[in-house]
Tab-separated table of C-alpha atoms and ligand atoms in Angstrom:
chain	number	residue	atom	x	y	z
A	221	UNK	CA	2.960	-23.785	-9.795
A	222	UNK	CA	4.061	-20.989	-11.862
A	223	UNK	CA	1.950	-21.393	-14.683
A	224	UNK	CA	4.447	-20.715	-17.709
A	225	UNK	CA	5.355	-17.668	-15.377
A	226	UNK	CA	9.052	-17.724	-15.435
A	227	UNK	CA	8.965	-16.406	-11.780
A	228	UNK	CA	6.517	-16.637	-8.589
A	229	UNK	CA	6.721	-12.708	-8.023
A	230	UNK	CA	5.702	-12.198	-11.841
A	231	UNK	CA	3.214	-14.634	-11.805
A	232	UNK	CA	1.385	-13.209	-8.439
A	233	UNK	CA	1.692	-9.764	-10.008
A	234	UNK	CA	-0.711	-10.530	-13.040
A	235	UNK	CA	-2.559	-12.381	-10.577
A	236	UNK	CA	-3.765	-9.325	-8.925
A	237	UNK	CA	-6.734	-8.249	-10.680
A	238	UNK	CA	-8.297	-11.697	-9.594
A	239	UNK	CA	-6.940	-11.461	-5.837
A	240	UNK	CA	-8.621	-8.012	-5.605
A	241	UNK	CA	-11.946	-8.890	-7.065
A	242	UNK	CA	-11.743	-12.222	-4.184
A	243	UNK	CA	-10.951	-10.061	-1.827
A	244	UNK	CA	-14.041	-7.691	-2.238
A	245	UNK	CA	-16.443	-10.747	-2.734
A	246	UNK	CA	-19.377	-11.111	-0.062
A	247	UNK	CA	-18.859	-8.036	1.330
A	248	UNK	CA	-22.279	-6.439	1.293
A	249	UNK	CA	-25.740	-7.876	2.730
A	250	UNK	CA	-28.594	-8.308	0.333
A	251	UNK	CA	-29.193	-4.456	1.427
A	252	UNK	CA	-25.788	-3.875	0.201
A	253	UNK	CA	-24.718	-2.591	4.036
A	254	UNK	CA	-20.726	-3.899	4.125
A	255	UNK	CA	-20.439	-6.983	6.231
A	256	UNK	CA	-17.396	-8.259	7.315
A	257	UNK	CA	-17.280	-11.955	8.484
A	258	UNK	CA	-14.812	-12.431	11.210
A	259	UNK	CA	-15.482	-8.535	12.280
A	260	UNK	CA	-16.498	-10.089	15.920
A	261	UNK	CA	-16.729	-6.500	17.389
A	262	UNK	CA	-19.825	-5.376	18.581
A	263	UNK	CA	-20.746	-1.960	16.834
A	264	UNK	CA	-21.116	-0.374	20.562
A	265	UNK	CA	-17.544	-1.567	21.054
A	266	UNK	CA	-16.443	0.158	16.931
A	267	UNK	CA	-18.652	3.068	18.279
A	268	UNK	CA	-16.654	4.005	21.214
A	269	UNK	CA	-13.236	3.664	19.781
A	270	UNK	CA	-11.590	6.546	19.923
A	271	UNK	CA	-8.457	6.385	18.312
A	272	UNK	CA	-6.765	3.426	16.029
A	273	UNK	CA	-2.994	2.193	15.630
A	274	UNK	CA	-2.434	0.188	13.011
A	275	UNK	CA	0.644	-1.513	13.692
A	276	UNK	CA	2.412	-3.467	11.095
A	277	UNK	CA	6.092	-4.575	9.395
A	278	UNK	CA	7.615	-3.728	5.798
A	279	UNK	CA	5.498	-3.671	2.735
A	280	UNK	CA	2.191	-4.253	4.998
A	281	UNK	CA	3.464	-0.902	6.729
A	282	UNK	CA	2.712	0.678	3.979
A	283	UNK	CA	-0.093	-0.387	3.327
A	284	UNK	CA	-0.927	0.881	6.814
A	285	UNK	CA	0.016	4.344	5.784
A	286	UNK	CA	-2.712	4.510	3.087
A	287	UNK	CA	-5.225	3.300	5.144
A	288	UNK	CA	-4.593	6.107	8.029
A	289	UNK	CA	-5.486	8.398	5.036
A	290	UNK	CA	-8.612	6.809	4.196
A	291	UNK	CA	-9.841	5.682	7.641
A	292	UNK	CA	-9.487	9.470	8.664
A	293	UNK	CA	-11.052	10.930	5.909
A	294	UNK	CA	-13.872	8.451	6.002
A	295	UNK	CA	-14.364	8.196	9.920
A	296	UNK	CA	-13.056	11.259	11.540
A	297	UNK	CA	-10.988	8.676	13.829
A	298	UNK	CA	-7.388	9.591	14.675
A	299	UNK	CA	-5.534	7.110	13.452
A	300	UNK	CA	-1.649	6.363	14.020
A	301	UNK	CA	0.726	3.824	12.049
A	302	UNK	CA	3.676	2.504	13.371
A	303	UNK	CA	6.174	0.130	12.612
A	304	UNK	CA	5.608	-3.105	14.863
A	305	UNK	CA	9.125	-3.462	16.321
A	306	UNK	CA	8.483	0.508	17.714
A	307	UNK	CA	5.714	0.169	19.001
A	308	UNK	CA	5.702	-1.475	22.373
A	309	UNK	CA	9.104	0.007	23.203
A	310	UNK	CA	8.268	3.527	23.428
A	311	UNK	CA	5.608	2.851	26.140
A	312	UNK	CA	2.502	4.012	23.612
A	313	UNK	CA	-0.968	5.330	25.182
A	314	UNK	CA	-3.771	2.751	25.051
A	315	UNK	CA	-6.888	1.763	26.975
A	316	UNK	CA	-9.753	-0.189	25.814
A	317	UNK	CA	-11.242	2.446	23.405
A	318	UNK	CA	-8.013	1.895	21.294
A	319	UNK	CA	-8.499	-0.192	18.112
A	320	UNK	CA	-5.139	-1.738	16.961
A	321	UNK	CA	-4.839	-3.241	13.879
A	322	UNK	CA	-2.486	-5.538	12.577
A	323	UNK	CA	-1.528	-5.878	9.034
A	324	UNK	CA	0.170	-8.983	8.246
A	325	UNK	CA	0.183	-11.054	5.404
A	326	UNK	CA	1.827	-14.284	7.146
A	327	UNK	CA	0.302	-13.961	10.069
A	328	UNK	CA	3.197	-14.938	11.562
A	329	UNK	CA	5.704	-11.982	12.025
A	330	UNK	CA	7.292	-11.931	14.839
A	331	UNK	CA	7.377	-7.876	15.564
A	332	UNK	CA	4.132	-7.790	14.790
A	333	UNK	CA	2.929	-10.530	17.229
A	334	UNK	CA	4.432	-9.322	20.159
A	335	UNK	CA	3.295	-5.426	19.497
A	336	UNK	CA	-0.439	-7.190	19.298
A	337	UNK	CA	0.193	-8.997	22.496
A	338	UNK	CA	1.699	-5.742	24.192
A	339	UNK	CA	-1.994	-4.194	23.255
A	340	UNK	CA	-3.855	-6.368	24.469
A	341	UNK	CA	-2.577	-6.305	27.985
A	342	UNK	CA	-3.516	-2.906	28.394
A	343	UNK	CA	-6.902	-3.991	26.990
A	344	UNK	CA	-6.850	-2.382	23.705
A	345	UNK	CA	-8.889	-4.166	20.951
A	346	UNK	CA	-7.039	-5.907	18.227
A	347	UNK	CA	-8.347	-6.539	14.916
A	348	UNK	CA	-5.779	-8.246	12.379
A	349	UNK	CA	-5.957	-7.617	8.381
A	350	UNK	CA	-4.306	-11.601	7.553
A	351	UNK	CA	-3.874	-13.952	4.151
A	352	UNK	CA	-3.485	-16.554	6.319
A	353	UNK	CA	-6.060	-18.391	7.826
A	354	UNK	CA	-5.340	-19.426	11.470
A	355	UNK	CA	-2.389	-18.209	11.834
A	356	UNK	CA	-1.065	-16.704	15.109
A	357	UNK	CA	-1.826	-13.040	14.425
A	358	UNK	CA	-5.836	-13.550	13.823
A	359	UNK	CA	-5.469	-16.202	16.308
A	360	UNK	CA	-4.387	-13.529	18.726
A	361	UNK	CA	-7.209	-11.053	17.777
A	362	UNK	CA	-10.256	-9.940	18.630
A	363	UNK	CA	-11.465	-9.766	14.771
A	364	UNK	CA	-10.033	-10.571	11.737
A	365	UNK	CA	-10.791	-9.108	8.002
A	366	UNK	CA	-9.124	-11.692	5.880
A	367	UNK	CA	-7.351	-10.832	2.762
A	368	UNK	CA	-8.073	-13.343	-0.069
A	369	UNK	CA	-4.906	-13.087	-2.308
A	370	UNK	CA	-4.459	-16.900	-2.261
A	371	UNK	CA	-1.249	-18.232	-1.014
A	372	UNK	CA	2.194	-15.645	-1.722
A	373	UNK	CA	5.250	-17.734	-2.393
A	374	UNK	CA	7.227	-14.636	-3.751
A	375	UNK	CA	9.263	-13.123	-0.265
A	376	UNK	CA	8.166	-9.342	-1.418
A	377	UNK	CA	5.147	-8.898	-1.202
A	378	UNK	CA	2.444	-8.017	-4.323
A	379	UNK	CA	-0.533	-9.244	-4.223
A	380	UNK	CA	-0.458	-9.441	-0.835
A	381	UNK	CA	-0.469	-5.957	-0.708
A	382	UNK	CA	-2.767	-4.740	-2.997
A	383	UNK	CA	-5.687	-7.399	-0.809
A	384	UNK	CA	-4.210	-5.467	2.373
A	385	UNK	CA	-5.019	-2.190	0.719
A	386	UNK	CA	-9.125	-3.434	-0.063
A	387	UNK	CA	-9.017	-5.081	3.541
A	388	UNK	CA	-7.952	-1.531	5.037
A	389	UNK	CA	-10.355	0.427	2.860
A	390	UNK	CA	-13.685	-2.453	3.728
A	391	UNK	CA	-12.738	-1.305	7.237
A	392	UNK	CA	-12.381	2.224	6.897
A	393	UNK	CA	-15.898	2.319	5.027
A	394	UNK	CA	-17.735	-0.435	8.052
A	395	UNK	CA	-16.312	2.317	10.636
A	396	UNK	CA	-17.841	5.146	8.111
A	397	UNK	CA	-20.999	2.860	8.570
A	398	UNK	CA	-20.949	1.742	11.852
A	399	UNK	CA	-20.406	5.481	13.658
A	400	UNK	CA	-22.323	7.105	10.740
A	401	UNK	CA	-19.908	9.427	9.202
A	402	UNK	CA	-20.641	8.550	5.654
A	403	UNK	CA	-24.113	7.940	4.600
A	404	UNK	CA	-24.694	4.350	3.173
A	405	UNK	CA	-24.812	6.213	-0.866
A	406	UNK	CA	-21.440	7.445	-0.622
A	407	UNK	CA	-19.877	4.254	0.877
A	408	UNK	CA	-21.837	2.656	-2.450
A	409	UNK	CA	-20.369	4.960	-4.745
A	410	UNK	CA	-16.684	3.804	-2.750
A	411	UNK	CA	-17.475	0.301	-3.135
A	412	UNK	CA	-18.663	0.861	-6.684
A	413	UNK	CA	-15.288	2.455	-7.053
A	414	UNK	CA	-13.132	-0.130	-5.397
A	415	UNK	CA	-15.342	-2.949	-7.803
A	416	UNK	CA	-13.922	-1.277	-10.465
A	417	UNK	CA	-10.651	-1.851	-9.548
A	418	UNK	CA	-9.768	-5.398	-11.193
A	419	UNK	CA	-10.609	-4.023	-14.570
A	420	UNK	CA	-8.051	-0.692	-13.888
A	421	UNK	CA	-5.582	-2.630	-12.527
A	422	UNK	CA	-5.856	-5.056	-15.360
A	423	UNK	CA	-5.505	-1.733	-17.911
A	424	UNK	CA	-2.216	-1.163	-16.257
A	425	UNK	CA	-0.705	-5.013	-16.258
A	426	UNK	CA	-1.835	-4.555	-19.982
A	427	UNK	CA	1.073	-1.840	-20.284
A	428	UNK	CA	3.975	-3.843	-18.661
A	429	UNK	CA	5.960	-4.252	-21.533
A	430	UNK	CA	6.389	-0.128	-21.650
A	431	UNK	CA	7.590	-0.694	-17.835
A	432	UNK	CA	9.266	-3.778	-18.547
A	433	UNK	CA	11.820	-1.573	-21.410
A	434	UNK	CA	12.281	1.266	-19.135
A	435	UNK	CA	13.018	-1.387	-16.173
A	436	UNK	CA	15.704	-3.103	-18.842
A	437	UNK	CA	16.946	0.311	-19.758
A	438	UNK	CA	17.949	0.885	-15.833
A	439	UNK	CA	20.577	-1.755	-14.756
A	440	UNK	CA	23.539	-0.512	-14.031
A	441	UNK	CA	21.403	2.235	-12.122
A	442	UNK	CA	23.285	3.115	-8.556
A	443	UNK	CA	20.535	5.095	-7.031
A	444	UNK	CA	16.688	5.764	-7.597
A	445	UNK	CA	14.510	8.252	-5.855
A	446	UNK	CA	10.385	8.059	-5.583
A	447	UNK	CA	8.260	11.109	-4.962
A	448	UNK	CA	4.693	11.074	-3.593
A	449	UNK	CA	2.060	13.109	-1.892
A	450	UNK	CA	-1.156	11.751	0.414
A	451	UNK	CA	-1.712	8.342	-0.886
A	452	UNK	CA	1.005	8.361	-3.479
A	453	UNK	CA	3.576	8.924	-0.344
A	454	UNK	CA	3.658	5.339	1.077
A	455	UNK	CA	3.278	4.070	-2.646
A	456	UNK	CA	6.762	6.101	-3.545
A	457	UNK	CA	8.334	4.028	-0.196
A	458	UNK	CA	6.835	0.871	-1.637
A	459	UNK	CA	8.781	1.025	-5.138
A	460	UNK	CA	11.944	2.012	-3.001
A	461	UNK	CA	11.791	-0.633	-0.834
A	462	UNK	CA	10.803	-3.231	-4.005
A	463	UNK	CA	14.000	-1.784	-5.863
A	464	UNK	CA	16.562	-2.335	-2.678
A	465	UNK	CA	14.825	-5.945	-1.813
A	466	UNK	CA	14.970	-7.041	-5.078
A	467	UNK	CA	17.581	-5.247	-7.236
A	468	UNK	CA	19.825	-4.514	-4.747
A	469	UNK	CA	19.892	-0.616	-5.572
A	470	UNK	CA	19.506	1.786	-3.388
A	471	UNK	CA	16.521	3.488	-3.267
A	472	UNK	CA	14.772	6.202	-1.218
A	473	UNK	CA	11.325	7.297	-1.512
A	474	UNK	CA	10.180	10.585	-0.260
A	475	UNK	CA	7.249	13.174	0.515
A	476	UNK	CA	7.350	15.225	-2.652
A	477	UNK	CA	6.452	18.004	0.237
A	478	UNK	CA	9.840	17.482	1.946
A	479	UNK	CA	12.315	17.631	-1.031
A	480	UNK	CA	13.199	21.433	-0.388
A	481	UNK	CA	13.849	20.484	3.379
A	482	UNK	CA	16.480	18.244	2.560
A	483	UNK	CA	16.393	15.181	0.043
A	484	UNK	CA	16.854	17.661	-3.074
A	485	UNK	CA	20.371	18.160	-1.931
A	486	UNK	CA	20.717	14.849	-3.522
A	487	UNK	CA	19.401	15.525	-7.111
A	488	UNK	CA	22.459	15.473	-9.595
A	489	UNK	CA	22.468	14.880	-13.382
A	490	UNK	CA	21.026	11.856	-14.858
A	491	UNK	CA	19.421	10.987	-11.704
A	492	UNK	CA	16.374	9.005	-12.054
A	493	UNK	CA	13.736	10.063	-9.980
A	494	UNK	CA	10.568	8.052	-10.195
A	495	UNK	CA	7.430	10.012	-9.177
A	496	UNK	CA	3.921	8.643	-8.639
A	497	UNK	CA	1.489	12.195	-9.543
A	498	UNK	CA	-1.678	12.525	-7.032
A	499	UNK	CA	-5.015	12.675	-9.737
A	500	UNK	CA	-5.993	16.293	-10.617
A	501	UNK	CA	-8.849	17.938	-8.739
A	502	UNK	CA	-8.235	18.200	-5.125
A	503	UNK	CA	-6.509	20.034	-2.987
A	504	UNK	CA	-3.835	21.299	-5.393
A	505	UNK	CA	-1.553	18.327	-4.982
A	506	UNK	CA	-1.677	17.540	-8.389
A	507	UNK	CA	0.149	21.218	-8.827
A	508	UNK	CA	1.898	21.063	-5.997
A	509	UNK	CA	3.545	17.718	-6.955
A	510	UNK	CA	4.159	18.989	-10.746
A	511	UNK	CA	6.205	21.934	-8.897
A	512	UNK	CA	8.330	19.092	-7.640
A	513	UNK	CA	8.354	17.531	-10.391
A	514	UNK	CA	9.687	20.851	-12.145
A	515	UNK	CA	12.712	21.178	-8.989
A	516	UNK	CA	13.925	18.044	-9.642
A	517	UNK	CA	14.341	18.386	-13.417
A	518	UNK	CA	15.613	21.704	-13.239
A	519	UNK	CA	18.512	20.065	-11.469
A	520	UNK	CA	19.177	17.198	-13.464
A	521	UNK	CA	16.893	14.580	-12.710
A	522	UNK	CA	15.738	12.039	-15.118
A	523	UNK	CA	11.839	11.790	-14.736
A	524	UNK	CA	9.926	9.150	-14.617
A	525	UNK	CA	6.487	10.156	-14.180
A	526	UNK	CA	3.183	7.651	-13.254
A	527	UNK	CA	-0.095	10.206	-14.152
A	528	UNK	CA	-3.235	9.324	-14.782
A	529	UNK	CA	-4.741	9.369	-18.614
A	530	UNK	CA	-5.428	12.457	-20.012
A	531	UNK	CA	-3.241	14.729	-18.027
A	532	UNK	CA	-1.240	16.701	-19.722
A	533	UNK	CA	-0.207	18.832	-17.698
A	534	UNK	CA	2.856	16.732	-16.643
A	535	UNK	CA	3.960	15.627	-19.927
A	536	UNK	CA	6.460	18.961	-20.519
A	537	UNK	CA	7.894	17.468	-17.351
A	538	UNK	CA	8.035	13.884	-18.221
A	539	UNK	CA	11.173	12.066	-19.647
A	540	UNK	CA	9.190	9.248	-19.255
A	541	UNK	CA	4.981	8.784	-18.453
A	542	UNK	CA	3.408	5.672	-16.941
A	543	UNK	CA	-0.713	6.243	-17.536
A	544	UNK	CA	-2.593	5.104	-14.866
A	545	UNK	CA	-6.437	4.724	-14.968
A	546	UNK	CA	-8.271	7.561	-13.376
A	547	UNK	CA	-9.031	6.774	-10.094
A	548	UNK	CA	-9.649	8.902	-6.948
A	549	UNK	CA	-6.487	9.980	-5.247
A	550	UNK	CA	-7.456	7.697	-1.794
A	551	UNK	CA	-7.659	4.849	-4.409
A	552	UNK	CA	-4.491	4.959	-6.389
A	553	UNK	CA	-2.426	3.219	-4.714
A	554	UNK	CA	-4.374	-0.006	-5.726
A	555	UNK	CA	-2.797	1.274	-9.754
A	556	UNK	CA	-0.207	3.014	-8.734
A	557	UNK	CA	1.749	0.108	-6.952
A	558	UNK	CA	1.546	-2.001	-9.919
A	559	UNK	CA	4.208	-0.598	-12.561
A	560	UNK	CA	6.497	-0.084	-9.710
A	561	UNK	CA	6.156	-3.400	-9.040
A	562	UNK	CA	6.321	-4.779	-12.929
A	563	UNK	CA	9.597	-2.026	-12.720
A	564	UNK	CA	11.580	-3.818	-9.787
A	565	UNK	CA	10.453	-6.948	-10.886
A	566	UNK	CA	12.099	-6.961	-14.720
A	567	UNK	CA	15.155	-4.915	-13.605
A	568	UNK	CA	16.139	-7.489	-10.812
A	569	UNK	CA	15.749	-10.210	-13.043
A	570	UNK	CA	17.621	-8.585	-16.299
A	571	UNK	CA	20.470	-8.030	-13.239
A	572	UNK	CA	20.607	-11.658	-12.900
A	573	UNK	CA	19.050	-11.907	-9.623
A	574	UNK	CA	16.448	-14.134	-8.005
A	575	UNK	CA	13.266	-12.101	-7.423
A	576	UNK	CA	11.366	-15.087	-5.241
A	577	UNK	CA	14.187	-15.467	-2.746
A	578	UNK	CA	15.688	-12.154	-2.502
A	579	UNK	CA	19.464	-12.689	-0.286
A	580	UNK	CA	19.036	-12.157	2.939
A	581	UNK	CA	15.541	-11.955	3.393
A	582	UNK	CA	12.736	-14.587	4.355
A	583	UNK	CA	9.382	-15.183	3.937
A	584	UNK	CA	7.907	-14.205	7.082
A	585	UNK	CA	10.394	-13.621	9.773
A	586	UNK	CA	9.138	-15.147	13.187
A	587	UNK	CA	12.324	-13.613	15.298
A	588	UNK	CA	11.804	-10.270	16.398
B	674	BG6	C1	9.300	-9.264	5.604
B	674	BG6	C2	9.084	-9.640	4.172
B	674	BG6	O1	10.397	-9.614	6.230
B	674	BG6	O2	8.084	-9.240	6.302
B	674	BG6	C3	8.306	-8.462	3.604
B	674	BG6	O3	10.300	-9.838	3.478
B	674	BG6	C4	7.009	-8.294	4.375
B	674	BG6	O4	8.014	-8.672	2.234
B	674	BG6	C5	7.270	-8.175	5.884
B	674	BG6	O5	6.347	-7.145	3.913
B	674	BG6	C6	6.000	-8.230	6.704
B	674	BG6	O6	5.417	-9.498	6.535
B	674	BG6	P1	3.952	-9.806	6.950
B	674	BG6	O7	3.755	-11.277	6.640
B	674	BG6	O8	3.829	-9.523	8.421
B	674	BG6	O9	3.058	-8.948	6.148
């Protein structure tokens, strides 16, 4: 039930901290080497993979597109995302030193399925990231790294997504492992990391009634744009995507990279333009994305920014600031998601719309 929750979605939001914490649970040996239950692949057969495609449909894409950055990083393994309904049409290259990887939280959708079975014939392995125990995806596999979120009755997906997230980065650190490109004290420091994560994400559900007023502030909104960089990319293309399923408003999220190639073109006054800012410290995102930042303001653009505590460097540029713990850049997403979600989430409902059955959209969707 919803638990004086006055929606599902709401309710499985605050629920989050708790689903990530089960979802890292048991995860290490009494040596505290990461051990993954259902992982059913032989580390000969994770040694010799070559290249991964993680294959996967709408919010669970995304959560695809964060992993590629951390299972590179971590591994050294090319890794490719693709939406499901793509892939098998455009005749992709696998043999059996392909890993593909399905992320689905039903288990059950439909695009996904068949792009699993499609891999399989040409003798790829398949390893499915699932909240659903038995269902036809894992069935289908070779392994399975279950998410444990608990059941998700809202259609978009929250918690479901921030479990897929730990799932992708548990794998991304047993690869590390397994082929020995991190040494077993930096994947502790990760996991130490990632075990912080309930208590950050809680920090952040603790502000929702800053998010909730700004949310409140926004209907009547026609348009929304997210900016991102690295991991904060797919996290900009989440809140779009959580806006247009649930508030009906269109939304686009973008590569804060790309705006000069095109998207800035749409930046007029009053425009709000929601932008998720990479942690300082590496690789001169941060400034790169505060450049952005600067373009989009210059022109007219209302800014809302989401920076972690203690940078000040943004607030000049701010006409509003999320905090956000401070977190390592691979990691944010598991914070960053979270307002955007506590955003779309109060400004459907102060619309008047229902945020657990969203029109026109189901569940899991077993057609392809
Ligand atoms: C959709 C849902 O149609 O399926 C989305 O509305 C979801 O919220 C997508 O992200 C993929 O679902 P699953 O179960 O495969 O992760």
């Amino acid at each position: 039930e919803k638990d004086g929750y006055d929606w599902f979605m709401r309710k499985e939001i605050f629920e989050q901290p708790h689903a990530v914490a089960d979802s890292l649970l048991g995860r290490r040996d009494a040596e505290g080497r990461l051990q993954l239950d259902e992982m059913r692949l032989a580390d000969e057969e994770l040694r010799d993979i070559d290249k991964i495609i993680i294959i996967a449909c709408g919010t669970s894409f995304y959560a695809g597109m964060v992993a590629k950055y951390a299972i590179e990083h971590w591994t050294r393994t090319p890794v490719e995302v693709e939406l499901a309904s793509e892939f098998r049409y455009r005749d992709p290259i696998i043999d059996s030193t392909t890993l593909v990887v399905a992320i689905s939280q039903s288990g059950e959708t439909a695009d996904t399925l068949q792009a699993i079975m499609h891999a399989r014939a040409q003798r790829a392995k398949v390893l499915a990231i699932c909240n659903t125990n038995g269902a036809s995806i894992p069935r289908e596999s070779d392994a399975v790294i279950y998410t444990h979120a608990g059941p998700e009755i809202g259609v978009a997906s929250t918690k479901g997504l921030l479990t897929q997230l730990v799932a992708c980065y548990l794998l991304a650190l047993y690869i590390a492992q397994v082929k020995g490109t991190r040494y077993g004290d930096e994947i502790e420091d990760i996991m130490a990391q990632l075990e912080a994560m309930p208590d950050h994400i809680r920090t952040v559900l603790d502000g929702a009634e800053q998010v909730y007023e700004l949310a409140r502030a926004h209907v009547g909104t026609r348009s929304v744009l997210f900016l991102g960089r690295h991991a904060g990319y797919p996290v900009a293309l989440e809140g779009a995507l959580k806006l247009k399923e649930l508030a009906y408003i269109h939304a686009e999220g973008f590569a804060a990279g790309e705006l000069k190639h095109g998207p800035i073109a749409l930046i007029e006054d009053g425009l709000p333009v929601l932008c998720v800012v990479p942690p300082r410290g590496r690789d001169h995102l941060h400034e790169k994305m505060l450049s952005g930042i600067q373009e989009v303001r210059a022109r007219g653009a209302r800014t809302i920014c989401l920076a972690e505590a203690g940078d000040t460097s943004i607030e000049p540029y701010a006409d509003h600031l999320i905090r956000l713990p401070k977190v390592p850049v691979l990691l944010q997403p598991l914070v960053a998601c979270v307002p955007l979600q506590l955003f779309a989430c109060e400004l459907a409902t102060a619309m008047g719309h229902d945020v657990d059955q969203p029109r026109n959209l189901a569940k899991s969707v077993t057609v392809e």
